[in-house]
Every structure is written in structure tokens, then in C-alpha cells.
PDB file of C-alpha atoms in Angstrom:
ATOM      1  CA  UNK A   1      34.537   1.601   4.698  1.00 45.00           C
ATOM      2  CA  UNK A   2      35.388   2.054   0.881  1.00 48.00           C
ATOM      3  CA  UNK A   3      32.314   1.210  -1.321  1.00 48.00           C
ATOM      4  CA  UNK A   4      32.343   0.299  -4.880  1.00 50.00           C
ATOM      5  CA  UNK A   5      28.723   1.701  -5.339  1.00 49.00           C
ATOM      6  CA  UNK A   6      28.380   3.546  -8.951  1.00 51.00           C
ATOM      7  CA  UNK A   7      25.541   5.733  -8.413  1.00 49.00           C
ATOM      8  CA  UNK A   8      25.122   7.960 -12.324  1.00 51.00           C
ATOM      9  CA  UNK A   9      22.295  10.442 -11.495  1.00 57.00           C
ATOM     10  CA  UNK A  10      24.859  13.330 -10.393  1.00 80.00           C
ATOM     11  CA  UNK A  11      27.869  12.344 -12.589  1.00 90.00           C
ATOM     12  CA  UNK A  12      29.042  14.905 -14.964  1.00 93.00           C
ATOM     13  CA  UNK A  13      30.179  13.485 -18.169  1.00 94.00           C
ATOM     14  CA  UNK A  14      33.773  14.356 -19.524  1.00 95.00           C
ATOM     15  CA  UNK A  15      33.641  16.812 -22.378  1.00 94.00           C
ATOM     16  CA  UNK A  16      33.888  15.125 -26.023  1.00 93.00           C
ATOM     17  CA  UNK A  17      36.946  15.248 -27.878  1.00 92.00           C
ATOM     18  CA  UNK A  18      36.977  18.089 -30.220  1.00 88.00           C
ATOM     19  CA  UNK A  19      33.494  19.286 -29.058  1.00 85.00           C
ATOM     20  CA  UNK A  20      33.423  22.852 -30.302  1.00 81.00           C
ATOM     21  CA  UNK A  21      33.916  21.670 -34.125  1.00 85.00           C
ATOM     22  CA  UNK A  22      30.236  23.381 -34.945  1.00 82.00           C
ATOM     23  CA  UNK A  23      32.168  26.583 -33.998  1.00 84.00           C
ATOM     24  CA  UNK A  24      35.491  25.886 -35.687  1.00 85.00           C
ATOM     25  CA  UNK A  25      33.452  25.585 -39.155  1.00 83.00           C
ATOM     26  CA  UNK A  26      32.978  29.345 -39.018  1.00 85.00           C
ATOM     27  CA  UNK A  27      36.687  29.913 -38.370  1.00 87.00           C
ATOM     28  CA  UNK A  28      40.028  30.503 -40.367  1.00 87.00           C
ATOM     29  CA  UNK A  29      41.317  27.278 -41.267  1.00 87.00           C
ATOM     30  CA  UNK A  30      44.782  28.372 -40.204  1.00 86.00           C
ATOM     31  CA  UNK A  31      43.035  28.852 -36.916  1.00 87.00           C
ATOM     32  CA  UNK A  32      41.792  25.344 -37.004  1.00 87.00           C
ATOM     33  CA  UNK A  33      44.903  23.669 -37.480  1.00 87.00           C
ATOM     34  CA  UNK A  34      46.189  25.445 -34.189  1.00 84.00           C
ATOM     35  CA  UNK A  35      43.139  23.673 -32.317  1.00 82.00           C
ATOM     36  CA  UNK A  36      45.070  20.329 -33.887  1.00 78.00           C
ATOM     37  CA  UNK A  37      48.553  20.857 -32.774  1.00 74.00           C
ATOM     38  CA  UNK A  38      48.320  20.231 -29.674  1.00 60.00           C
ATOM     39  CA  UNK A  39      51.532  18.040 -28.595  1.00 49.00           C
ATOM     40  CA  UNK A  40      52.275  19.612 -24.727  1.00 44.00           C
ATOM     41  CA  UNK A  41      51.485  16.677 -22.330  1.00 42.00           C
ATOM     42  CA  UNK A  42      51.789  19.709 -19.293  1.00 45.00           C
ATOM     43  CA  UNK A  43      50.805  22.799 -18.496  1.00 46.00           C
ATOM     44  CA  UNK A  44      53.572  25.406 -19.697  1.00 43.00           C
ATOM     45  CA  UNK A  45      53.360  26.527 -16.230  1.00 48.00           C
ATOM     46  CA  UNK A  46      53.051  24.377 -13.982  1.00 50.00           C
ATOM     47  CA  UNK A  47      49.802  25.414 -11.003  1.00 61.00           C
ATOM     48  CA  UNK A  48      51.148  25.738  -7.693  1.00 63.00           C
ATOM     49  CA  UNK A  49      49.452  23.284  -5.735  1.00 70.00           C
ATOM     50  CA  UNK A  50      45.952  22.188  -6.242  1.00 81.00           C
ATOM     51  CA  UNK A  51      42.581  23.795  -7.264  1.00 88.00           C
ATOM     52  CA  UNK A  52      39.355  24.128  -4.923  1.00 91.00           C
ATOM     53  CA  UNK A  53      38.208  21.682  -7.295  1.00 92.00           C
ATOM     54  CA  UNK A  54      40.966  19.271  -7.284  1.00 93.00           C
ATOM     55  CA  UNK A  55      41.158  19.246  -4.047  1.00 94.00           C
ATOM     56  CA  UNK A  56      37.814  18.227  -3.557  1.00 95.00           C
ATOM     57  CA  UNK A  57      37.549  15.281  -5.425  1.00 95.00           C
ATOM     58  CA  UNK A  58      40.818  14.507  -4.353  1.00 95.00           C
ATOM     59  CA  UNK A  59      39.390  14.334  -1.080  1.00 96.00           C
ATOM     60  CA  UNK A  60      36.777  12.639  -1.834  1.00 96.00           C
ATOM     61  CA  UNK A  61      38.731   9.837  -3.516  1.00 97.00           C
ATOM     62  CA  UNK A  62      41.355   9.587  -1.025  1.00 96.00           C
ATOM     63  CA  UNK A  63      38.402   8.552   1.590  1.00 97.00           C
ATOM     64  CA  UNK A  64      37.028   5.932  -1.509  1.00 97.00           C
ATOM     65  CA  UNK A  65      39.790   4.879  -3.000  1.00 96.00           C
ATOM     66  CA  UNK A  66      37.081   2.240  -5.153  1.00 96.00           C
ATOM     67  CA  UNK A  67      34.756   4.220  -5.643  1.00 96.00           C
ATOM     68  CA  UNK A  68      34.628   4.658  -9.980  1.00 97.00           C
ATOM     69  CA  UNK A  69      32.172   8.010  -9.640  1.00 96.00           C
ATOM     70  CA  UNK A  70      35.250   9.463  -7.541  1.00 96.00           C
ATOM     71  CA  UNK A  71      38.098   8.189  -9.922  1.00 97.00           C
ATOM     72  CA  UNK A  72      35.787   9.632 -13.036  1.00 97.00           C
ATOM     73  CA  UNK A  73      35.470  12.791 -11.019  1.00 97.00           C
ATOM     74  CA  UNK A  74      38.961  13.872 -10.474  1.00 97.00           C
ATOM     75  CA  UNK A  75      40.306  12.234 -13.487  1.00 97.00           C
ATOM     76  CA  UNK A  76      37.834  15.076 -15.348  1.00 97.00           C
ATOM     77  CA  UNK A  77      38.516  17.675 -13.628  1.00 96.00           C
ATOM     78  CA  UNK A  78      42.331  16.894 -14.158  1.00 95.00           C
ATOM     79  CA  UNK A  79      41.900  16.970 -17.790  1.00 94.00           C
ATOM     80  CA  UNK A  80      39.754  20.163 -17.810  1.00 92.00           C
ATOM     81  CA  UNK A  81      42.613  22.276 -15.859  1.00 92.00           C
ATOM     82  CA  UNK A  82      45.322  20.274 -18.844  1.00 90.00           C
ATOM     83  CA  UNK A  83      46.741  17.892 -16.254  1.00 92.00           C
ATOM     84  CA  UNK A  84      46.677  15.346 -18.998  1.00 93.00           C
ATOM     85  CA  UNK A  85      49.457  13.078 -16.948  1.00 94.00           C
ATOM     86  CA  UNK A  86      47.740  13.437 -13.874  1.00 95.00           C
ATOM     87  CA  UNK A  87      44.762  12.620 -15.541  1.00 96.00           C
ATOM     88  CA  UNK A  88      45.183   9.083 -17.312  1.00 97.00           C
ATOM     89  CA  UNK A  89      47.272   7.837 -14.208  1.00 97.00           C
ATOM     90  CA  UNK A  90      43.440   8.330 -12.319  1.00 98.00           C
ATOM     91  CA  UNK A  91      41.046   7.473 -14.898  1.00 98.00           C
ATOM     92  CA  UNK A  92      43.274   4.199 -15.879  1.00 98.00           C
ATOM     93  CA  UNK A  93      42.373   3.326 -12.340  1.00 97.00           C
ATOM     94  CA  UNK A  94      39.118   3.175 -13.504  1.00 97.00           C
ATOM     95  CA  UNK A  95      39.507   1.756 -17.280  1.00 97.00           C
ATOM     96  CA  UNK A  96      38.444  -2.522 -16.429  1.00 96.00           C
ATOM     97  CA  UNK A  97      35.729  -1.267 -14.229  1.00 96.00           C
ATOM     98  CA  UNK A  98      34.351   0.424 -16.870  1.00 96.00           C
ATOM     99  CA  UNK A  99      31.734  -1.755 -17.907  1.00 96.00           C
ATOM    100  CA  UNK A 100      30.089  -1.055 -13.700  1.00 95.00           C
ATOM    101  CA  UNK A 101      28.981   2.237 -15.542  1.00 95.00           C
ATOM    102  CA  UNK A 102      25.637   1.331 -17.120  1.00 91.00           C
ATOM    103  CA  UNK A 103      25.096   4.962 -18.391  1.00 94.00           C
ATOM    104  CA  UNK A 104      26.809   4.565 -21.835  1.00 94.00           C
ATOM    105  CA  UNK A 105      27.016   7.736 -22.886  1.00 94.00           C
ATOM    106  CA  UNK A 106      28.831   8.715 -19.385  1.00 96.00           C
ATOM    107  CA  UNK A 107      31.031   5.483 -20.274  1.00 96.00           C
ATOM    108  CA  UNK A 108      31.985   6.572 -23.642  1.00 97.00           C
ATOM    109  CA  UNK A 109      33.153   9.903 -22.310  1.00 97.00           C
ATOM    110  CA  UNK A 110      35.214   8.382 -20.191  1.00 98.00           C
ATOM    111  CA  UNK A 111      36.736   5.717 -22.016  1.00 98.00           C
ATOM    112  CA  UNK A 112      37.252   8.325 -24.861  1.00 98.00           C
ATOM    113  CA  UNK A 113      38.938  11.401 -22.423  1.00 97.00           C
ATOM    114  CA  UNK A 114      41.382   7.882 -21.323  1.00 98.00           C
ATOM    115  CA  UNK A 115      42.118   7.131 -24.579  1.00 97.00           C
ATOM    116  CA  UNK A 116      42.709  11.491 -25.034  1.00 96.00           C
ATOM    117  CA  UNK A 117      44.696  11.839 -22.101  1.00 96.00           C
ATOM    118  CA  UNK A 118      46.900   8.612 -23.061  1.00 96.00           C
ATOM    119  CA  UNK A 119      47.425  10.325 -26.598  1.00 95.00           C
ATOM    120  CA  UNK A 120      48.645  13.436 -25.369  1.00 93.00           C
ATOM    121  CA  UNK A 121      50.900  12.269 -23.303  1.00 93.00           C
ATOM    122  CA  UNK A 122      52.539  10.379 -25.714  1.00 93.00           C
ATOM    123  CA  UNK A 123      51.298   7.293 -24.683  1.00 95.00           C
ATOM    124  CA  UNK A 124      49.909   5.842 -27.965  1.00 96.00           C
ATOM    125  CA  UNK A 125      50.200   1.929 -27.580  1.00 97.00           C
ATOM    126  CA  UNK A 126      47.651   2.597 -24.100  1.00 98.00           C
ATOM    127  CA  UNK A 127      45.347   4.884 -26.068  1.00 97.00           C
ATOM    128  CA  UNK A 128      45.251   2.477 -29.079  1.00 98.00           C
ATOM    129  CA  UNK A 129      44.021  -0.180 -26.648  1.00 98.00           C
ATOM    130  CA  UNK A 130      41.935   1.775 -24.608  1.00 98.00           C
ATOM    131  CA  UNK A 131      40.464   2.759 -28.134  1.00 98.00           C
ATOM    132  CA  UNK A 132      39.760  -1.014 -29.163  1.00 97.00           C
ATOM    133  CA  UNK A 133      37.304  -1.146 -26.057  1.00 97.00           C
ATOM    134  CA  UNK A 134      35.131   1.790 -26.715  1.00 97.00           C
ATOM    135  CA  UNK A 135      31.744   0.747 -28.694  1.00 92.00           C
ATOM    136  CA  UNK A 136      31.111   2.853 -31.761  1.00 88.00           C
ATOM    137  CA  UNK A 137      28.601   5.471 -30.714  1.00 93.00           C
ATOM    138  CA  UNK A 138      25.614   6.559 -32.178  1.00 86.00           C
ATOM    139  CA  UNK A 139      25.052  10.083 -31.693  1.00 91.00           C
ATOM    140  CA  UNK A 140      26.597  12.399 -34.364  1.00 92.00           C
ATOM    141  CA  UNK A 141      28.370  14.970 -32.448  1.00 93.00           C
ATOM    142  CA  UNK A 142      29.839  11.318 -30.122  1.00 95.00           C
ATOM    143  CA  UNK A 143      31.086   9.815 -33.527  1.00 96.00           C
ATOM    144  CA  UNK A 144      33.027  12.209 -35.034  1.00 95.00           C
ATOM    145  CA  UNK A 145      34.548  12.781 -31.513  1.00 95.00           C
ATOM    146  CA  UNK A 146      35.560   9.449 -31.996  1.00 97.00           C
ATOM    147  CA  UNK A 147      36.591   9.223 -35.380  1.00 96.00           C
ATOM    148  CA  UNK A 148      38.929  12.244 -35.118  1.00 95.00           C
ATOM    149  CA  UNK A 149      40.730  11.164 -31.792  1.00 96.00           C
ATOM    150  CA  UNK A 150      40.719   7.381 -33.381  1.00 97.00           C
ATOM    151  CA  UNK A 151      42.602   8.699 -36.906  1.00 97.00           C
ATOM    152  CA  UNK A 152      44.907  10.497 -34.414  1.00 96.00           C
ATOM    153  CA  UNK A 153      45.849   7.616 -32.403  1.00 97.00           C
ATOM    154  CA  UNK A 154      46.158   4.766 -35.219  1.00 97.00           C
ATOM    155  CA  UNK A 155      48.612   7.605 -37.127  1.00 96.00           C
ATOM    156  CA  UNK A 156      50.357   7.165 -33.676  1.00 95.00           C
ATOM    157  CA  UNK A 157      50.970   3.577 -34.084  1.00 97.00           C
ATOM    158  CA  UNK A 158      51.797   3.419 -37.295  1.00 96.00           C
ATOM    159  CA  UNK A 159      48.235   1.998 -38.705  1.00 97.00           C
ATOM    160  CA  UNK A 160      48.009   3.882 -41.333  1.00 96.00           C
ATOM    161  CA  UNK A 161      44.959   1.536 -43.066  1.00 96.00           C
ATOM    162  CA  UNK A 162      42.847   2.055 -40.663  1.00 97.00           C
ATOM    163  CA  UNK A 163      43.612   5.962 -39.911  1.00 97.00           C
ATOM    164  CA  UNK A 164      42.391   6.515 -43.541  1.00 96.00           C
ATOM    165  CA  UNK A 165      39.607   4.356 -43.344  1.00 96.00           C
ATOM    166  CA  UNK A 166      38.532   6.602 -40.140  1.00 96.00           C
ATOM    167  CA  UNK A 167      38.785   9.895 -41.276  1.00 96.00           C
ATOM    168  CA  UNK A 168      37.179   8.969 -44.717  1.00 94.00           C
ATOM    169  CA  UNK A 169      33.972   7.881 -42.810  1.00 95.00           C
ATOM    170  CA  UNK A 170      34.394  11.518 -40.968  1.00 95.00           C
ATOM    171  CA  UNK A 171      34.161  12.729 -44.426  1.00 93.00           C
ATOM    172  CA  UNK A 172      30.537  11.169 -45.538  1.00 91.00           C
ATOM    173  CA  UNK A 173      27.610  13.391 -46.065  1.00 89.00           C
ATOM    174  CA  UNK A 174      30.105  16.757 -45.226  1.00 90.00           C
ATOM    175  CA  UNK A 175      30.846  19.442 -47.277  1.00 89.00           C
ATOM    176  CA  UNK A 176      34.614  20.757 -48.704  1.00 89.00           C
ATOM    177  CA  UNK A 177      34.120  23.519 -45.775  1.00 89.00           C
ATOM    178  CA  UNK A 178      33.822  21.081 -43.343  1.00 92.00           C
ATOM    179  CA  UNK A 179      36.360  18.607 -44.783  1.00 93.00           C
ATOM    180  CA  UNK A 180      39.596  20.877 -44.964  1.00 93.00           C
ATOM    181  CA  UNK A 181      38.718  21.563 -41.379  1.00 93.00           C
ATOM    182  CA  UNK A 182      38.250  17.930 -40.467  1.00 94.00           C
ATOM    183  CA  UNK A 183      41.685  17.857 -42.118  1.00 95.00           C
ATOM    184  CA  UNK A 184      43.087  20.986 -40.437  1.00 93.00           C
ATOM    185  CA  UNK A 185      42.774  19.173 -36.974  1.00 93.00           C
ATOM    186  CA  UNK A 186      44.245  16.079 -37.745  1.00 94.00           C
ATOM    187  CA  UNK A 187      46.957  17.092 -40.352  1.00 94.00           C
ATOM    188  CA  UNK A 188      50.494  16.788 -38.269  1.00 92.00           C
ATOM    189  CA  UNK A 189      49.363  13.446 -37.275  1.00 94.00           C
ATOM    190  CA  UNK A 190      48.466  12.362 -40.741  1.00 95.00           C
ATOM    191  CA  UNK A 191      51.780  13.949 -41.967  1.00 94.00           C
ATOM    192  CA  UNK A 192      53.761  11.869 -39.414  1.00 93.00           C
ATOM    193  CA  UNK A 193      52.249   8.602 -40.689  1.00 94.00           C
ATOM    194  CA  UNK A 194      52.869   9.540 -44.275  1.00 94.00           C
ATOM    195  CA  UNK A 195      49.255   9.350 -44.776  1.00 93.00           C
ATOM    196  CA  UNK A 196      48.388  13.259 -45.810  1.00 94.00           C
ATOM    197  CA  UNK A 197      48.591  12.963 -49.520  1.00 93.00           C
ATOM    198  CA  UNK A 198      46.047   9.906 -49.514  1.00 93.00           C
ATOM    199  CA  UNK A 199      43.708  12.026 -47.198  1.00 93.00           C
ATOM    200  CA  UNK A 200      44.381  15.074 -49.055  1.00 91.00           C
ATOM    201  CA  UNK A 201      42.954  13.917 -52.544  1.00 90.00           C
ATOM    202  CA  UNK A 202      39.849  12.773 -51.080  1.00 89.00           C
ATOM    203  CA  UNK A 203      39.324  16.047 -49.625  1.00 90.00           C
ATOM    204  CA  UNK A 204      40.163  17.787 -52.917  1.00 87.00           C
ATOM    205  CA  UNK A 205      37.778  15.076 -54.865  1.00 85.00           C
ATOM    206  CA  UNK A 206      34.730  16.824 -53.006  1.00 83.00           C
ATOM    207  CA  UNK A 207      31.848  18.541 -55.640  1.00 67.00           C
ATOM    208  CA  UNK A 208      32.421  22.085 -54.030  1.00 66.00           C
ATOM    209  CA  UNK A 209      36.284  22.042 -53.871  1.00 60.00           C
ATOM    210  CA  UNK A 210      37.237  23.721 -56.826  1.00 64.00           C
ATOM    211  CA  UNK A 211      35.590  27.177 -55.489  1.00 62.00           C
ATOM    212  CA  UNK A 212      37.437  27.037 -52.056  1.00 68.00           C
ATOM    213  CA  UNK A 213      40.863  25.529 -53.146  1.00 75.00           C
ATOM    214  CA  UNK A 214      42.723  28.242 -50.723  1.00 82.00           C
ATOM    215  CA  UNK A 215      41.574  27.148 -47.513  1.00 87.00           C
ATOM    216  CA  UNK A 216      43.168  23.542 -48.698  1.00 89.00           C
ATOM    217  CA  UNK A 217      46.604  25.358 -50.292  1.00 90.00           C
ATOM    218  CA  UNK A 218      46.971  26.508 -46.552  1.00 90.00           C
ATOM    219  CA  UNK A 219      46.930  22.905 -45.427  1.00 91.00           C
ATOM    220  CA  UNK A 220      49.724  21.871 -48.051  1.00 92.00           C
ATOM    221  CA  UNK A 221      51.726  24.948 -47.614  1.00 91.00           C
ATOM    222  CA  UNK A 222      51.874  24.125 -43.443  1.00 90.00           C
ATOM    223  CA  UNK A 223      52.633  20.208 -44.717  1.00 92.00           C
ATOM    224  CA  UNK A 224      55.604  21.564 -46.956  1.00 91.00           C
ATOM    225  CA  UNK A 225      57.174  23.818 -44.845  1.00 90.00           C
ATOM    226  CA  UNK A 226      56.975  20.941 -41.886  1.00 87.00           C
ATOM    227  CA  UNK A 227      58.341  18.572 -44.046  1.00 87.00           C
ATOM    228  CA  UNK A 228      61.131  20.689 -45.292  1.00 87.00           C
ATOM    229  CA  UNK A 229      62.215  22.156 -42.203  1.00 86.00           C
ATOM    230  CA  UNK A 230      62.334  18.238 -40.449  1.00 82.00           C
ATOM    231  CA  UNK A 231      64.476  17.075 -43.111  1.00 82.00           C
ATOM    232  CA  UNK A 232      66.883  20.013 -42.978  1.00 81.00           C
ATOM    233  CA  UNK A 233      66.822  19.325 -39.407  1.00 75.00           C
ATOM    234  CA  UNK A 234      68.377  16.148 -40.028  1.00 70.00           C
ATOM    235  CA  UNK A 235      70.485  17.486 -42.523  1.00 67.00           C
ATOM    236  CA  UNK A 236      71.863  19.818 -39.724  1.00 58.00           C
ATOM    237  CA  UNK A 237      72.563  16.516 -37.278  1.00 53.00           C
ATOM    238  CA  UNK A 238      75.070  14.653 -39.236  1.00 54.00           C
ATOM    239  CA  UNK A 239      77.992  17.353 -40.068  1.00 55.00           C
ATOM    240  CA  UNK A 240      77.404  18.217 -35.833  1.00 55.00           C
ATOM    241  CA  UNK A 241      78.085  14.648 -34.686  1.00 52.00           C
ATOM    242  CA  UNK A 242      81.066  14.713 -37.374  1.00 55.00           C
ATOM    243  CA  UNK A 243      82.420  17.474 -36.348  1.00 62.00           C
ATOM    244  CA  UNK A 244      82.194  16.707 -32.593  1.00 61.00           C
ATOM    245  CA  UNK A 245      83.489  12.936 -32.658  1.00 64.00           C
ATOM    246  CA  UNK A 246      86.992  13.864 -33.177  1.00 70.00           C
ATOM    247  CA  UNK A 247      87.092  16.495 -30.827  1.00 73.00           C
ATOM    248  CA  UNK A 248      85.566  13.925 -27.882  1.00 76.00           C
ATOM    249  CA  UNK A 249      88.061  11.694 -28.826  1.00 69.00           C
ATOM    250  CA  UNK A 250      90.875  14.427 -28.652  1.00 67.00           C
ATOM    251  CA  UNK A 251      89.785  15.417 -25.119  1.00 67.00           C
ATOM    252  CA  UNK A 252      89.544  11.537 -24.282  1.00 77.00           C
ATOM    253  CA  UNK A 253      93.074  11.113 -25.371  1.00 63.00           C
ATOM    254  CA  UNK A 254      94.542  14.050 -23.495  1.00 66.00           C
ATOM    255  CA  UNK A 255      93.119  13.057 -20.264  1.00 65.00           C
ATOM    256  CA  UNK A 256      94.696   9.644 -20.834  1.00 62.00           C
ATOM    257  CA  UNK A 257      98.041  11.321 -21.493  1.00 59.00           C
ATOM    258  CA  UNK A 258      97.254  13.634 -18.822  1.00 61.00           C
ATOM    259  CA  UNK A 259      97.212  10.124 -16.463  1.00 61.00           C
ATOM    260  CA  UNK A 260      99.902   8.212 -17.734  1.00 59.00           C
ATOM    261  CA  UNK A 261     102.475  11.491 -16.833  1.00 57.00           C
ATOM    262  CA  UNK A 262     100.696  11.933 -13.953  1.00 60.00           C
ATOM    263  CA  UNK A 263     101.590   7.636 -13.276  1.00 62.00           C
ATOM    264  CA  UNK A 264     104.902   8.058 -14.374  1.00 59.00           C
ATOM    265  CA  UNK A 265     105.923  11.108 -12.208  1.00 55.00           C
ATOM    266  CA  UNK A 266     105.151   9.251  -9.317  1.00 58.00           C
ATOM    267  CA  UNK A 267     106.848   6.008 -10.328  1.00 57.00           C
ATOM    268  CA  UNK A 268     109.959   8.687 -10.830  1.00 53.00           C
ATOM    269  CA  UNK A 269     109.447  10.073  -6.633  1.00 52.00           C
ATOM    270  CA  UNK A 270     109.580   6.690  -5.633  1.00 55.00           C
ATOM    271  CA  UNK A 271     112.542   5.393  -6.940  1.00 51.00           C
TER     272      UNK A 271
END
């Protein structure tokens, strides 16, 4: 029978969001904002079938359907092999239960790989909410983990106030180093929302700035040529669908010519 038991001793706990920042502060910031632009929702290949791994907690889940330590399980493992889809449909399963985990530092990483999984698949009205029921943790490496994927997903949705407000509490006690790469991950989101310039000046306003005002000219020069290149994009658009209504209409009309001889030829045979 299917058991609801939550039993934390063996649980692995999903990787934080962003974990390896303490080794992106030693790399090229143009490097950095790679790590950030990250908007596939699916492998680029899909895997044939299912891993050893998969498959096992797949099992196991399939013979529990209840059980949360199964549904945390697979929906992890999922998101480690970039099944992000795959991966929010199970741990949503497990979202209102999530209180049953008393752990909270094995809740938070669940409730924050939900609210990561819902992002990157585009889904940013789930991961906003999901995001409203996480508590504000306390451990340093946990909070900016949660202040990065926060900014992210309140850019999504268009709240702008509080995406600021977010990444500017990122920013306390860190240095310009750390800042433009704070920055670098989070930029094309920031962009989106028309929020970079605001976020950009409080990273330039930094004591140390002035000596490393390269690694933030990269930043700008990536915002630029995005920006340019989206609005000759829909520069492009309008002259296309111009050009291409008439000739949809011409082909419309023939065929309706085309009919009407067609109509009248037989009315011709019959009389």
C-alpha cells in the first residue's frame, strides 16, 4: 500500500541555484554571462529513453505514488540530467506537501529547484508563486541562491521594484569583482524588464569600480548589441508582412476566380 511516510535521514538535497558562484569569481566575466543565458527548457538532444538513475526512482515512485521522498527524488535527478519539463511536472506534485518536510534546508532546495525548473521552462507566473512560499534563508551561500533566481523570476513578471530591490541586497558587503559578476548572470533578464541601467549604476557606484571598469564595458557592450539587434529585428518584420499581404491576397483571389470558371463551366455542360 502507498505510504505518505517522509523519512529525511537518506534524502539528498537538490543542488542550489547558481552554486558554483565561488568559482565563477575567478572567471572571465564574458564567461559568466554564458552561465546566465540559459533560456533552453530541453535538452538539445533529446536522451533516448531513460537513465539507470531515472529509472530507478521512477520505479520507485511508480510503486509510491505519495510518497514526497520519491517525488523529491526523481524530480532531482530530472533536473540534474536538464529535464527541466520533466522535472517541475514531478516536483509540483510535491509543492503543498511541502511543509511534511521538517528538514528546512532539504525544503528550501526543493521549493527553490521548483521555482528553477518553472523559470526555465518559461513558466514564470508558477515560479513567481512557488517563490512567494519559500522562507528567506539564512545561510549565505542559500541566500544569494535565492536572491539571484528571485531577481530572475520577478524580471519575468514584469516586477521590476522588487527585482531591483533583490539584486541590490545581493550587492551588500561584495566587492566590484563580485558585483559585475552578480550582474553578468542575471543581465538578459534585467535587460528584458528594462531594469539594467538602474542595476548598472549601482554596480558602477562601488569604491573599487573605477580600476576594473572593463569587466563592466563588457556587460554594456553585450546589452547594446542585444538591444540593437532586437529592434532591427522588428524593423525587419514590418516591410515582410507588407510585402507578403498583397501577395496572400493575390493567391486568395485567383483561387476564387479559379472556382467561379470552374462553377460556370459546369453550369455551361448542363444546359
Amino acid at each position: 500500500m502507498a505510504t505518505t511516510t517522509v523519512v529525511e535521514a537518506t534524502w539528498t538535497p537538490c543542488p542550489l541555484y547558481m552554486s558554483e558562484f565561488e568559482r565563477l569569481r575567478e572567471e572571465n566575466v564574458l564567461d559568466v554571462m554564458k552561465c546566465g543565458l540559459r533560456t533552453g527548457t530541453k535538452l538539445v538532444v533529446e536522451r533516448p529513453g531513460r537513465s539507470n538513475a531515472v529509472m530507478k526512482a521512477y520505479n520507485a515512485l511508480t510503486a509510491d505514488p505519495l510518497n514526497l521522498r520519491h517525488i523529491h527524488d526523481l524530480g532531482r535527478i530530472y533536473a540534474s540530467e536538464g529535464q527541466w519539463e520533466k522535472a517541475a511536472n514531478v516536483l509540483l506534485r510535491g509543492w503543498k506537501r511541502a511543509a511534511e518536510i521538517e528538514d528546512p534546508k532539504i525544503r528550501f532546495c526543493f521549493l527553490l529547484k521548483l521555482t528553477e525548473a518553472s523559470y526555465r521552462i518559461g513558466k514564470q507566473r508558477q515560479a513567481f508563486a512557488i517563490l512567494n512560499t519559500i522562507d528567506s534563508p539564512s545561510g549565505k551561500s542559500e541566500l544569494l541562491a535565492f536572491q539571484l533566481l528571485a531577481c530572475q523570476v520577478y524580471c519575468g513578471v514584469g516586477d521590476v521594484s522588487r527585482a531591483l530591490k533583490t539584486f541590490k541586497e545581493a550587492l551588500a558587503g561584495r566587492d566590484y569583482r563580485d558585483a559585475v559578476r552578480l550582474l553578468a548572470l542575471v543581465v538578459d533578464d534585467l535587460r528584458k524588464a528594462g531594469a539594467f541601467d538602474a542595476v548598472r549604476s549601482a554596480v558602477a557606484s562601488l569604491e573599487d569600480a573605477k580600476s576594473m571598469q572593463s569587466e563592466l564595458a563588457m556587460v554594456e557592450h553585450y546589452v547594446e548589441a542585444r538591444d540593437k539587434a532586437d529592434k532591427e529585428s522588428k524593423i525587419m518584420i514590418g516591410p515582410k508582412v507588407i510585402i507578403a499581404l498583397p501577395i496572400i491576397a493575390a493567391v486568395i483571389l485567383i483561387v476564387y476566380l479559379l472556382y467561379l470558371l470552374e462553377r460556370w463551366s459546369l453550369q455551361s455542360k448542363n444546359f
